[in-house]
Short mmCIF file of N, CA and C in Angstrom, two decimals:
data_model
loop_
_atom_site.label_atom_id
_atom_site.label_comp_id
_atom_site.label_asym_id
_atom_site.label_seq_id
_atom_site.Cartn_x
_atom_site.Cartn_y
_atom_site.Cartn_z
N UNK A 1 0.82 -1.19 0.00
CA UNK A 1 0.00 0.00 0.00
C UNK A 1 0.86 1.25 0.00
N UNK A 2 1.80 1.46 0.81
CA UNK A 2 2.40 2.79 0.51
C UNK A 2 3.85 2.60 -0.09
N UNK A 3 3.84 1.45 -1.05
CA UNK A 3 4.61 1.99 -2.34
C UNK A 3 3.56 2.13 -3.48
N UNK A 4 2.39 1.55 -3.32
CA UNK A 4 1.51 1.79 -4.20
C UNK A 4 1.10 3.86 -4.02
N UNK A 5 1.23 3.76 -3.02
CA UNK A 5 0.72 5.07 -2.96
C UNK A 5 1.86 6.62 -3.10
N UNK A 6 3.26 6.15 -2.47
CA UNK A 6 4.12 6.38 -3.02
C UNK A 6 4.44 6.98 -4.54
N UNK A 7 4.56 5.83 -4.98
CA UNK A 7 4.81 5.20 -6.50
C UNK A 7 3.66 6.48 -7.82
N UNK A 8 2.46 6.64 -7.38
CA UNK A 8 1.28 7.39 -7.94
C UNK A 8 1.26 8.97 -7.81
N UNK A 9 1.64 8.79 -6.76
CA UNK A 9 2.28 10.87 -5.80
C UNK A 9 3.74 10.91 -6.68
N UNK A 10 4.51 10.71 -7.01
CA UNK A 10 5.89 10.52 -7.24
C UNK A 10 6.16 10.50 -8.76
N UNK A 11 5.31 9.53 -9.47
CA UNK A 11 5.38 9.21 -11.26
C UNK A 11 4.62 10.56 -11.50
N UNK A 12 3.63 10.53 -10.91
CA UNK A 12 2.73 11.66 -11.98
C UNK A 12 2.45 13.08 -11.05
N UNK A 13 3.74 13.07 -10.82
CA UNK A 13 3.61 14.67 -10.06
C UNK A 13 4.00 15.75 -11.03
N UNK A 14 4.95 15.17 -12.21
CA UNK A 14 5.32 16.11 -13.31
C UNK A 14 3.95 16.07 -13.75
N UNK A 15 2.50 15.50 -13.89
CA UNK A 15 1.78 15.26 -15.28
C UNK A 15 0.83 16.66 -14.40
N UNK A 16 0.69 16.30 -13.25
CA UNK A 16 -0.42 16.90 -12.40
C UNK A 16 0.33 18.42 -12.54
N UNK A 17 1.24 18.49 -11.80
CA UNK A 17 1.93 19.96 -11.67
C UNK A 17 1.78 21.13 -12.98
N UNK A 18 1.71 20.10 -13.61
CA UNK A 18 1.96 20.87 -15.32
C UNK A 18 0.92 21.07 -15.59
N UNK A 19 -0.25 19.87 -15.47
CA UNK A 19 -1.42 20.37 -15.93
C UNK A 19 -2.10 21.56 -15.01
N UNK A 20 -2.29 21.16 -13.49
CA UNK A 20 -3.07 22.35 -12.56
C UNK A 20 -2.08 23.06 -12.82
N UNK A 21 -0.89 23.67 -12.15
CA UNK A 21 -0.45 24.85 -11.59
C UNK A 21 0.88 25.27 -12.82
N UNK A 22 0.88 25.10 -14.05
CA UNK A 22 1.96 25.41 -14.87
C UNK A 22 3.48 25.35 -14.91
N UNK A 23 3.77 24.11 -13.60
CA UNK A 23 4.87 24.00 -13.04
C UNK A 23 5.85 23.55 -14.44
N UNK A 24 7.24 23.83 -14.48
CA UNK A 24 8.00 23.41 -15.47
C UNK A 24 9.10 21.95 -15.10
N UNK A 25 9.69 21.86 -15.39
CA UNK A 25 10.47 21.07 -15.12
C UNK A 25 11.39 20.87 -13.85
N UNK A 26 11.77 22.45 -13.86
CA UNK A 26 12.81 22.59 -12.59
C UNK A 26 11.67 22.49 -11.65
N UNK A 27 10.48 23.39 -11.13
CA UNK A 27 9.86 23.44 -10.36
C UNK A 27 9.38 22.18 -9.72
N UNK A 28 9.39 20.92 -10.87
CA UNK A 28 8.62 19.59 -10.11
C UNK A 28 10.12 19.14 -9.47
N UNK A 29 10.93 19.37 -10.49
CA UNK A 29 12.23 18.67 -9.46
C UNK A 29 12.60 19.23 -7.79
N UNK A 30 12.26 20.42 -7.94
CA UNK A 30 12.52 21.16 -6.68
C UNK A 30 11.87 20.71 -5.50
N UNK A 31 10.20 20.72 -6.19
CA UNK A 31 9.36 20.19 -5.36
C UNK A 31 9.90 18.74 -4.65
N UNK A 32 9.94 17.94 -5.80
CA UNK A 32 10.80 16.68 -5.61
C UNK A 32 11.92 16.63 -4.62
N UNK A 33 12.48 17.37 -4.79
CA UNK A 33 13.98 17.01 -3.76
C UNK A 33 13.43 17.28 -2.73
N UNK A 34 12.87 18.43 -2.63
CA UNK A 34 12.38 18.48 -0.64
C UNK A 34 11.68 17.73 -0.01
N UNK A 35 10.90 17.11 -1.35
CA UNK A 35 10.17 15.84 -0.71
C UNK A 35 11.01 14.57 0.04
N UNK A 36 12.63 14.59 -1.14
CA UNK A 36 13.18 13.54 -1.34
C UNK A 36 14.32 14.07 0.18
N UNK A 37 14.38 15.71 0.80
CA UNK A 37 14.98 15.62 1.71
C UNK A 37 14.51 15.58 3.09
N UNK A 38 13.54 15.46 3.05
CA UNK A 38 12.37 14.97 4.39
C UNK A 38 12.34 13.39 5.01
N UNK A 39 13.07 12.58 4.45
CA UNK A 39 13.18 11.01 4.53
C UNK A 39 14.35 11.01 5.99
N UNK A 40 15.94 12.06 5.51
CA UNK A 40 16.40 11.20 6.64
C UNK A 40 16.04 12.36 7.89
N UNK A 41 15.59 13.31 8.07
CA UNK A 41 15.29 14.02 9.46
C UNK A 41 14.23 13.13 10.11
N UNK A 42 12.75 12.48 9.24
CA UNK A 42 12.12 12.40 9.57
C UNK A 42 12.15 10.53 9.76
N UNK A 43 12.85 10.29 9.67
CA UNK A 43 13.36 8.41 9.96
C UNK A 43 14.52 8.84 11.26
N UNK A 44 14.98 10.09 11.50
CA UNK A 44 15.78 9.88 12.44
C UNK A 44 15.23 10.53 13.70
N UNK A 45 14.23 10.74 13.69
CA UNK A 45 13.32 11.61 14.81
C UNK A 45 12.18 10.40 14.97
N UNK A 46 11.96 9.70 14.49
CA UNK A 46 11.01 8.41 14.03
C UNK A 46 11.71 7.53 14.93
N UNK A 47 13.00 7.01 14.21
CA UNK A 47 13.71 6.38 15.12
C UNK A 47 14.61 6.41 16.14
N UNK A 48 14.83 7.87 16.68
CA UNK A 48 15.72 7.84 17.79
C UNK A 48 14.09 8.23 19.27
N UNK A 49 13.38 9.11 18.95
CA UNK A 49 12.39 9.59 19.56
C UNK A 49 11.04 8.67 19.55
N UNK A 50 10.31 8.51 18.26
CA UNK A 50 8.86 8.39 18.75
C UNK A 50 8.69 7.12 18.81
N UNK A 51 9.87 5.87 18.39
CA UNK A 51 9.64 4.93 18.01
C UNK A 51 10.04 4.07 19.70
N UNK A 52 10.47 4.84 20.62
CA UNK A 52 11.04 4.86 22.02
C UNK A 52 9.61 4.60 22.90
N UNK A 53 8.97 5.82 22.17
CA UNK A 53 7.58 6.73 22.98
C UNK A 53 6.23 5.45 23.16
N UNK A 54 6.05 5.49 21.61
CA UNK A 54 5.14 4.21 21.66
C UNK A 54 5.34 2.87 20.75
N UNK A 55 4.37 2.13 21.42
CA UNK A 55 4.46 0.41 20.54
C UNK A 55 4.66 0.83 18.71
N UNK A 56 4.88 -0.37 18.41
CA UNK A 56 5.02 -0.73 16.73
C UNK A 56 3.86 -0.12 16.28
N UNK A 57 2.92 -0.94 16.39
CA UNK A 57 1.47 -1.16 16.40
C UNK A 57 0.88 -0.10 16.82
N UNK A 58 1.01 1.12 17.31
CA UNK A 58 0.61 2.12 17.68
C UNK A 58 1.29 3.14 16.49
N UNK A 59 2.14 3.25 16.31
CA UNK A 59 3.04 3.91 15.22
C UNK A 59 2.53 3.65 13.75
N UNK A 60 1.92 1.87 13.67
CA UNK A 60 1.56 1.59 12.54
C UNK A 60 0.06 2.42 12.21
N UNK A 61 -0.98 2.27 13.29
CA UNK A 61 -2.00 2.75 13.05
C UNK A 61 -2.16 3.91 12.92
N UNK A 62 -1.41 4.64 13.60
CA UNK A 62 -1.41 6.06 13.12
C UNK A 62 -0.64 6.69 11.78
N UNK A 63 0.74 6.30 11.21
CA UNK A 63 1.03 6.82 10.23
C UNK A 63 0.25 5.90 8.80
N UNK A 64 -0.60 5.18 9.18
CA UNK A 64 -1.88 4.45 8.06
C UNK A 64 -2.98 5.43 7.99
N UNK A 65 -3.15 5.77 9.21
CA UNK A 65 -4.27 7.03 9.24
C UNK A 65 -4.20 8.38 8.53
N UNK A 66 -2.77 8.48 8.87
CA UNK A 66 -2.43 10.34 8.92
C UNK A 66 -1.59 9.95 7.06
N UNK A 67 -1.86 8.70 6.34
CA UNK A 67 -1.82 8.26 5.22
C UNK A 67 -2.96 8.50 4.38
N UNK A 68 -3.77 7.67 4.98
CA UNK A 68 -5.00 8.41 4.77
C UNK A 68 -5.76 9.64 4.25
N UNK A 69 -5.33 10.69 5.39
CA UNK A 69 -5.48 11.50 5.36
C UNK A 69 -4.68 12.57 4.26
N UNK A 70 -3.89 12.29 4.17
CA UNK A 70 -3.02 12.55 2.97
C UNK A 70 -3.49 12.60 1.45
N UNK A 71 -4.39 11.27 1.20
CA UNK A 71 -4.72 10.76 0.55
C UNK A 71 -6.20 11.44 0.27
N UNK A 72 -6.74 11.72 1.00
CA UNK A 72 -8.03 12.24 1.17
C UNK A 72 -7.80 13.87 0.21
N UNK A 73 -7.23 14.51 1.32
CA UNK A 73 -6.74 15.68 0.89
C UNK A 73 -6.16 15.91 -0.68
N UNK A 74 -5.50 15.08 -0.94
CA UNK A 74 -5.33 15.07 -2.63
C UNK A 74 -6.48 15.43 -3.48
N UNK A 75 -7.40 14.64 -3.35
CA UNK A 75 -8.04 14.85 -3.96
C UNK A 75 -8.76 16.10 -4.87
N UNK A 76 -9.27 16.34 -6.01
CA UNK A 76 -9.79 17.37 -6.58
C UNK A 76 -10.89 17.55 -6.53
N UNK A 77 -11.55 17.82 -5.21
CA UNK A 77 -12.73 17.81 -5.36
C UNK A 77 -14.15 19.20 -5.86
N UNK A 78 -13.08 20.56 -5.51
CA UNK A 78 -13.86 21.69 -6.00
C UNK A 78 -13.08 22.27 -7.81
N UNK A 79 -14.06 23.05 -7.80
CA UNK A 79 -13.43 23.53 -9.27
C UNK A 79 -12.49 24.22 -9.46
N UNK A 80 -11.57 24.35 -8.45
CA UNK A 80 -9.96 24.88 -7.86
C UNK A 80 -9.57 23.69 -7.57
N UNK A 81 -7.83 24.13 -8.02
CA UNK A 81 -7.20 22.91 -7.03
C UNK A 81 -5.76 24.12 -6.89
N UNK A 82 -5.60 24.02 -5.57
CA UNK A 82 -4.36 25.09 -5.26
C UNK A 82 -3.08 24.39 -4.75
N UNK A 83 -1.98 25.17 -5.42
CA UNK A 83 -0.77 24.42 -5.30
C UNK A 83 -0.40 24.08 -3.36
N UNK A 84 -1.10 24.91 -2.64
CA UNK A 84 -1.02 24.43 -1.12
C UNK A 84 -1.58 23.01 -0.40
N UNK A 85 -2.98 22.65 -1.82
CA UNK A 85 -4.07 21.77 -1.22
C UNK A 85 -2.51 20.34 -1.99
N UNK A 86 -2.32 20.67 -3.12
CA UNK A 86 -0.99 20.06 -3.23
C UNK A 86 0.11 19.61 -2.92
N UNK A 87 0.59 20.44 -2.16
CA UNK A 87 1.97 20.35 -1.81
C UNK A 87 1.84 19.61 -0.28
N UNK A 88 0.97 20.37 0.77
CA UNK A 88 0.69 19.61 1.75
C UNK A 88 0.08 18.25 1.76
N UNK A 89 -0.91 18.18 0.75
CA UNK A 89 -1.27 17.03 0.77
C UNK A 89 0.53 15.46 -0.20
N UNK A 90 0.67 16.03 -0.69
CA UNK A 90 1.82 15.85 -0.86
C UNK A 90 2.58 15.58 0.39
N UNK A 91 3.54 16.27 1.09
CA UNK A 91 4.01 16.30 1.95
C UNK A 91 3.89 15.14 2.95
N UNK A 92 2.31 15.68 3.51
CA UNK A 92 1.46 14.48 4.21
C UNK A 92 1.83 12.96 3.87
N UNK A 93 1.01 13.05 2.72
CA UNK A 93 1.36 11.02 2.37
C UNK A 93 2.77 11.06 2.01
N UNK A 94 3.87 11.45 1.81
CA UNK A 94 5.12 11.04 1.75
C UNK A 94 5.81 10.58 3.50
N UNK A 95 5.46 11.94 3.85
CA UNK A 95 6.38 11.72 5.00
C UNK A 95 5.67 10.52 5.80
N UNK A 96 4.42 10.22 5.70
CA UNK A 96 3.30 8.98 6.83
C UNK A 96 4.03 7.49 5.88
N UNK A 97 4.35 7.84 4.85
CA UNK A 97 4.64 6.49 4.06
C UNK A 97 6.01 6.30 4.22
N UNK A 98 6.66 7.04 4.34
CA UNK A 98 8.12 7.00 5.15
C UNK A 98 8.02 6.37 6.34
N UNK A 99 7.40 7.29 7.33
CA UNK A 99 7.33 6.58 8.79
C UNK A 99 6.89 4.96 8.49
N UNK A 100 5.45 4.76 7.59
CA UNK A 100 5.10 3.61 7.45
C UNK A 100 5.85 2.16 7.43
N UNK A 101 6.85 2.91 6.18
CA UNK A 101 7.70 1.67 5.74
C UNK A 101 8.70 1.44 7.08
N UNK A 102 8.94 2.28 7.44
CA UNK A 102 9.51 2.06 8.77
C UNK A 102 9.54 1.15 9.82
N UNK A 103 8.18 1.58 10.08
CA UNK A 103 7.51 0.65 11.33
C UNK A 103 7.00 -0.78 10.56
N UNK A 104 6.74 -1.14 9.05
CA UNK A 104 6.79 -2.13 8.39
C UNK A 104 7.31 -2.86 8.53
N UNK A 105 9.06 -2.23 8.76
CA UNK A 105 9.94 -3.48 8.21
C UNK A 105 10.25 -3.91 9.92
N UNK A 106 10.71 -3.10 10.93
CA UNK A 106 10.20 -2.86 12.02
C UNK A 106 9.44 -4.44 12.72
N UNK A 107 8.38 -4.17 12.66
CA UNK A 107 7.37 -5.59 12.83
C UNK A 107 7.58 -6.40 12.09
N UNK A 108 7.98 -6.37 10.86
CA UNK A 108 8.09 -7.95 9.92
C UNK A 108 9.53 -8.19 10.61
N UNK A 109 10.29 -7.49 10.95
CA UNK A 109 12.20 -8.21 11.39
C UNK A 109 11.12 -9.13 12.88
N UNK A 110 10.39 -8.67 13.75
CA UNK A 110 10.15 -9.67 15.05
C UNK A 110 9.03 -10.21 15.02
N UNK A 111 8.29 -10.64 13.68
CA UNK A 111 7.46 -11.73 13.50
C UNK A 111 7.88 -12.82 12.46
N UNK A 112 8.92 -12.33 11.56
CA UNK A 112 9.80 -12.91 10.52
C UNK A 112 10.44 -14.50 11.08
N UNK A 113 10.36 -15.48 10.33
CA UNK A 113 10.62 -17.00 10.58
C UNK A 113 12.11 -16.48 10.99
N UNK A 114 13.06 -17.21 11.16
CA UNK A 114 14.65 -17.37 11.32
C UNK A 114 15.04 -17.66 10.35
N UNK A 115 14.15 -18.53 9.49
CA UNK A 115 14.09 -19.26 8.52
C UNK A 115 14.22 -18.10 7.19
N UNK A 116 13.56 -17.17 7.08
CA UNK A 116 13.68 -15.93 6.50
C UNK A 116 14.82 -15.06 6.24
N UNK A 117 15.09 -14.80 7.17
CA UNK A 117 16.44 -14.04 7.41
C UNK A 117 17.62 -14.35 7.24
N UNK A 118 18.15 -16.10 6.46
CA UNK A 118 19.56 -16.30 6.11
C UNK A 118 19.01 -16.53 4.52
N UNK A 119 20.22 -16.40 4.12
CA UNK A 119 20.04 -17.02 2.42
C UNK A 119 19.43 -15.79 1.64
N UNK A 120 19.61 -16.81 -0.01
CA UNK A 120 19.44 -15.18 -0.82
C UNK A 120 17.70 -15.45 -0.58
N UNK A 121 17.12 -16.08 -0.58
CA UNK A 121 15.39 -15.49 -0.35
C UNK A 121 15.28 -14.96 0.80
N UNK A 122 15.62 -14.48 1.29
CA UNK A 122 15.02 -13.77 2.69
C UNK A 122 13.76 -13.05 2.50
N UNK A 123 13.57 -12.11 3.70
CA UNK A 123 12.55 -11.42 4.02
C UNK A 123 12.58 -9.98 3.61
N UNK A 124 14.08 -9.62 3.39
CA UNK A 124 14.42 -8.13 2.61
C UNK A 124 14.46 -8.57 1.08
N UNK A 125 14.24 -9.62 0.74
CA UNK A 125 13.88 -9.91 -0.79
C UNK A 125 12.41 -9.84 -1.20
N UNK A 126 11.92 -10.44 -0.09
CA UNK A 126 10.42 -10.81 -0.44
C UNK A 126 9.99 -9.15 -0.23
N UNK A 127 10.29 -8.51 0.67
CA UNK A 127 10.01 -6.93 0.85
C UNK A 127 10.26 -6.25 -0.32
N UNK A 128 11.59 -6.30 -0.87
CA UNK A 128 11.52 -5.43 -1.71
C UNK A 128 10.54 -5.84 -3.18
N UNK A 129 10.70 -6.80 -3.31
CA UNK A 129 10.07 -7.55 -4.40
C UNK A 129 8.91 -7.08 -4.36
N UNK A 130 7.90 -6.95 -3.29
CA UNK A 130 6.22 -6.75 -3.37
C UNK A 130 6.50 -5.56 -2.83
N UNK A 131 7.52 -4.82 -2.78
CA UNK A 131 7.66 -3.14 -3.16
C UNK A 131 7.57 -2.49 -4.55
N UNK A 132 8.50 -3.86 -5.57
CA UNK A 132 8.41 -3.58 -6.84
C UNK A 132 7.24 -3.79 -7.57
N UNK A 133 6.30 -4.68 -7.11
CA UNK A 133 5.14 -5.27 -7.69
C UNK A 133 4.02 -3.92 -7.54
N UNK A 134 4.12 -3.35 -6.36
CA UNK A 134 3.32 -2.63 -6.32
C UNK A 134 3.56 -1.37 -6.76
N UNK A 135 4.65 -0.98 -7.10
CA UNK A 135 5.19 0.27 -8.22
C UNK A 135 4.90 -0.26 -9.42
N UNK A 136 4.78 -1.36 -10.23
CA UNK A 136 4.34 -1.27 -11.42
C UNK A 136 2.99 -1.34 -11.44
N UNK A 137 1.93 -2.03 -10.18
CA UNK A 137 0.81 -1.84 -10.42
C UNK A 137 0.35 -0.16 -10.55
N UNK A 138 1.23 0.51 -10.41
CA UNK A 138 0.96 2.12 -9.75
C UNK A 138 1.32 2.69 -11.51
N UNK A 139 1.91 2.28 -11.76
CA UNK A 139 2.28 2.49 -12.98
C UNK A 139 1.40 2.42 -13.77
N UNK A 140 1.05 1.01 -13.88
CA UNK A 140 -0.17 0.53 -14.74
C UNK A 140 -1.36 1.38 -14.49
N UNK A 141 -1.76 1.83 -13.10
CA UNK A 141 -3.09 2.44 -13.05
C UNK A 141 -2.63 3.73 -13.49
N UNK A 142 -1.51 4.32 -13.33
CA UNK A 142 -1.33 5.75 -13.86
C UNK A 142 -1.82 5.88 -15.24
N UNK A 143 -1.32 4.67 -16.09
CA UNK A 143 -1.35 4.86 -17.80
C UNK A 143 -2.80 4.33 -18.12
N UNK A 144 -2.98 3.47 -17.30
CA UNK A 144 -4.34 3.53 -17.84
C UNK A 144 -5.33 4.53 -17.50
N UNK A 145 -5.24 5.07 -16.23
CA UNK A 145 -6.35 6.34 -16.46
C UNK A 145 -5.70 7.23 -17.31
N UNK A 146 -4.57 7.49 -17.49
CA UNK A 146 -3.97 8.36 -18.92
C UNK A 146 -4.71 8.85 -19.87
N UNK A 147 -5.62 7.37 -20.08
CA UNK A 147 -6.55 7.32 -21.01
C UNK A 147 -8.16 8.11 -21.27
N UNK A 148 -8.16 8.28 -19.86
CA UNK A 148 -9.12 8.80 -19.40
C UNK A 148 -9.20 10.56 -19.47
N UNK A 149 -8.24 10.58 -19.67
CA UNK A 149 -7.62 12.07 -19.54
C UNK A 149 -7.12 12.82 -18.70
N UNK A 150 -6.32 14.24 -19.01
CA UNK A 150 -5.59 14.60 -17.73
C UNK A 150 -6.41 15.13 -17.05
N UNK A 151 -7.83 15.37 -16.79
CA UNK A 151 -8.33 16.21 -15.92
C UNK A 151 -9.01 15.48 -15.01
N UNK A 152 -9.35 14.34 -15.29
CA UNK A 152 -9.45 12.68 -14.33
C UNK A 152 -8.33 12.03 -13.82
N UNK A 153 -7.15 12.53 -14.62
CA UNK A 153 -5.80 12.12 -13.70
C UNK A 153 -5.96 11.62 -12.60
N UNK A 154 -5.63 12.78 -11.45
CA UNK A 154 -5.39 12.79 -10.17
C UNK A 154 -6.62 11.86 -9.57
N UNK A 155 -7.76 12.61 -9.40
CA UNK A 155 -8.63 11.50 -8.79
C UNK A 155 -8.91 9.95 -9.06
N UNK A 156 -8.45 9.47 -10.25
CA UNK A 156 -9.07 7.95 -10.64
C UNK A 156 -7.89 7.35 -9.97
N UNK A 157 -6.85 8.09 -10.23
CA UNK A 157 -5.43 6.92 -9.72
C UNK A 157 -5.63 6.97 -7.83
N UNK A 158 -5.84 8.21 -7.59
CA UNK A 158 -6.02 8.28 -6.03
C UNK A 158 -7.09 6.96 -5.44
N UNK A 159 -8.05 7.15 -5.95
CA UNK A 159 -9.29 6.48 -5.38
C UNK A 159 -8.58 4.36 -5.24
N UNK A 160 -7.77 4.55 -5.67
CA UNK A 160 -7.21 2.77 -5.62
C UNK A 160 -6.28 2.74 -4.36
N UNK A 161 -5.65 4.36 -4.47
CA UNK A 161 -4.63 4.54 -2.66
C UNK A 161 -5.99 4.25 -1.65
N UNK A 162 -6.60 5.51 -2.01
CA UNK A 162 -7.55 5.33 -0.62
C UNK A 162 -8.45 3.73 -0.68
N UNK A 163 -8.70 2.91 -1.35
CA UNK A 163 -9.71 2.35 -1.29
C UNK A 163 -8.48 1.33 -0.60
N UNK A 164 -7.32 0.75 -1.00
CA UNK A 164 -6.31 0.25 -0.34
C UNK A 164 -5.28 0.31 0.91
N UNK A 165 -5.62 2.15 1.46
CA UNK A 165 -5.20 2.46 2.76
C UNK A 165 -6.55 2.77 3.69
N UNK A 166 -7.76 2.01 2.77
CA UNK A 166 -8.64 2.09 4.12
C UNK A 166 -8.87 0.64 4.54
N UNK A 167 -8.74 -0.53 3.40
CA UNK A 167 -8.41 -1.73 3.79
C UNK A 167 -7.22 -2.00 4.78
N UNK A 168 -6.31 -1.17 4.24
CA UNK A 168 -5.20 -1.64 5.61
C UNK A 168 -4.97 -1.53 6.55
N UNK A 169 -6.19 0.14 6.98
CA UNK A 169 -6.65 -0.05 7.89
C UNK A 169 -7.93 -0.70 9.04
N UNK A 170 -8.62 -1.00 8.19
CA UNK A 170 -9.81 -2.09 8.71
C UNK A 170 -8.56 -3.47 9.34
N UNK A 171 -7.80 -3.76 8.50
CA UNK A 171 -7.11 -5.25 8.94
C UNK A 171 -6.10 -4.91 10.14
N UNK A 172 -5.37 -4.02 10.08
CA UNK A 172 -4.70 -3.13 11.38
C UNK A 172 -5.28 -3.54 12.48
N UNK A 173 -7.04 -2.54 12.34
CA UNK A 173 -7.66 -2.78 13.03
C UNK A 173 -7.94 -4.01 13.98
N UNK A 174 -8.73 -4.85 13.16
CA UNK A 174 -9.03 -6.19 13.21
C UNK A 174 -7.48 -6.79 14.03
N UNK A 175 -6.34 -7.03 13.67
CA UNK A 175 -5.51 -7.82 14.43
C UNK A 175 -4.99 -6.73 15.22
N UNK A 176 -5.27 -5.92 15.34
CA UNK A 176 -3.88 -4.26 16.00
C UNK A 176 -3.94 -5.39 17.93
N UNK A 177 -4.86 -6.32 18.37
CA UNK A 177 -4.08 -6.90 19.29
C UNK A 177 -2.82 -8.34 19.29
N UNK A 178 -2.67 -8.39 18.10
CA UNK A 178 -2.27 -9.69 18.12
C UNK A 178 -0.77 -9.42 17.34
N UNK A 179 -0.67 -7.72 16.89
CA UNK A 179 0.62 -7.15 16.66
C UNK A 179 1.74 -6.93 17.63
N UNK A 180 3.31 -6.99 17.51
CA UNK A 180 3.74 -6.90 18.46
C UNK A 180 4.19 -5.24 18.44
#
């Protein structure tokens, strides 16, 4: 879910930028890097501080939520869309999908077999692997609403994040006691 969601904020931020707000090339890159320099402050305040403060499982449900919410906010829903409702919402689902993957790998290292963790199949294979699977599904839904046109862009590809970070959170839910 949040390389799927990742993956959709990230590919088609040049298509969106250009189309709403007339952004050029440099401008999406710019945008881009600050996005891309928010990873290690916010993995090292994650992990020296909040990850101290509370459980896994507490960390998980909330940066799924405040994912969510991210996700929500994207959306185009009035006949404006302003580069703030953008950028924050932006912001939002990057940095919650950061924390996410975090606390991901996090809980899969102390529920992970033993059995997992030596040899070339491990558990950082199988991770990254259905990291990659879900960047090309992100892909695929990008080009195919493509089709649809750019002014359906943003919302058709969104609506597969949210319909997939509200499942992950219903199942959260459902086991959030049986997480460690």
């Amino acid at each position: 879910m949040l390389k799927y969601a990742m993956e959709i904020l990230l590919s088609e931020s040049s298509v969106i930028t250009s189309h709403y707000f007339n952004w050029n090339t440099s401008s999406v890159a710019i945008f881009l890097a600050i996005l891309g320099l928010t990873v290690l402050p916010i993995n090292a305040v994650v992990g020296t501080y909040i990850s101290n403060m509370f459980e896994d499982r507490q960390l998980l449900m909330a940066s799924q939520i405040t994912l969510l919410v991210g996700i929500i906010f994207s959306f185009k829903v009035t006949s404006t869309y302003s580069v703030i409702q953008y950028v924050v919402s932006a912001l939002v689902t990057f940095v919650s999908a950061e924390v996410l993957e975090g606390v991901n790998l996090s809980l899969l290292s102390s529920v992970m077999s033993s059995r997992l963790s030596r040899g070339t199949y491990n558990g950082g294979l199988l991770s990254t692997e259905a990291g990659t699977l879900a960047r090309v599904v992100a892909d695929c839904t990008i080009t195919a609403a493509g089709y649809l046109g750019i002014g359906s862009l943003l919302n058709v590809t969104l609506l597969p994040s949210l319909v997939i970070c509200a499942a992950s959170i219903a199942c959260t839910f459902l086991t959030y006691n049986s997480l460690f």
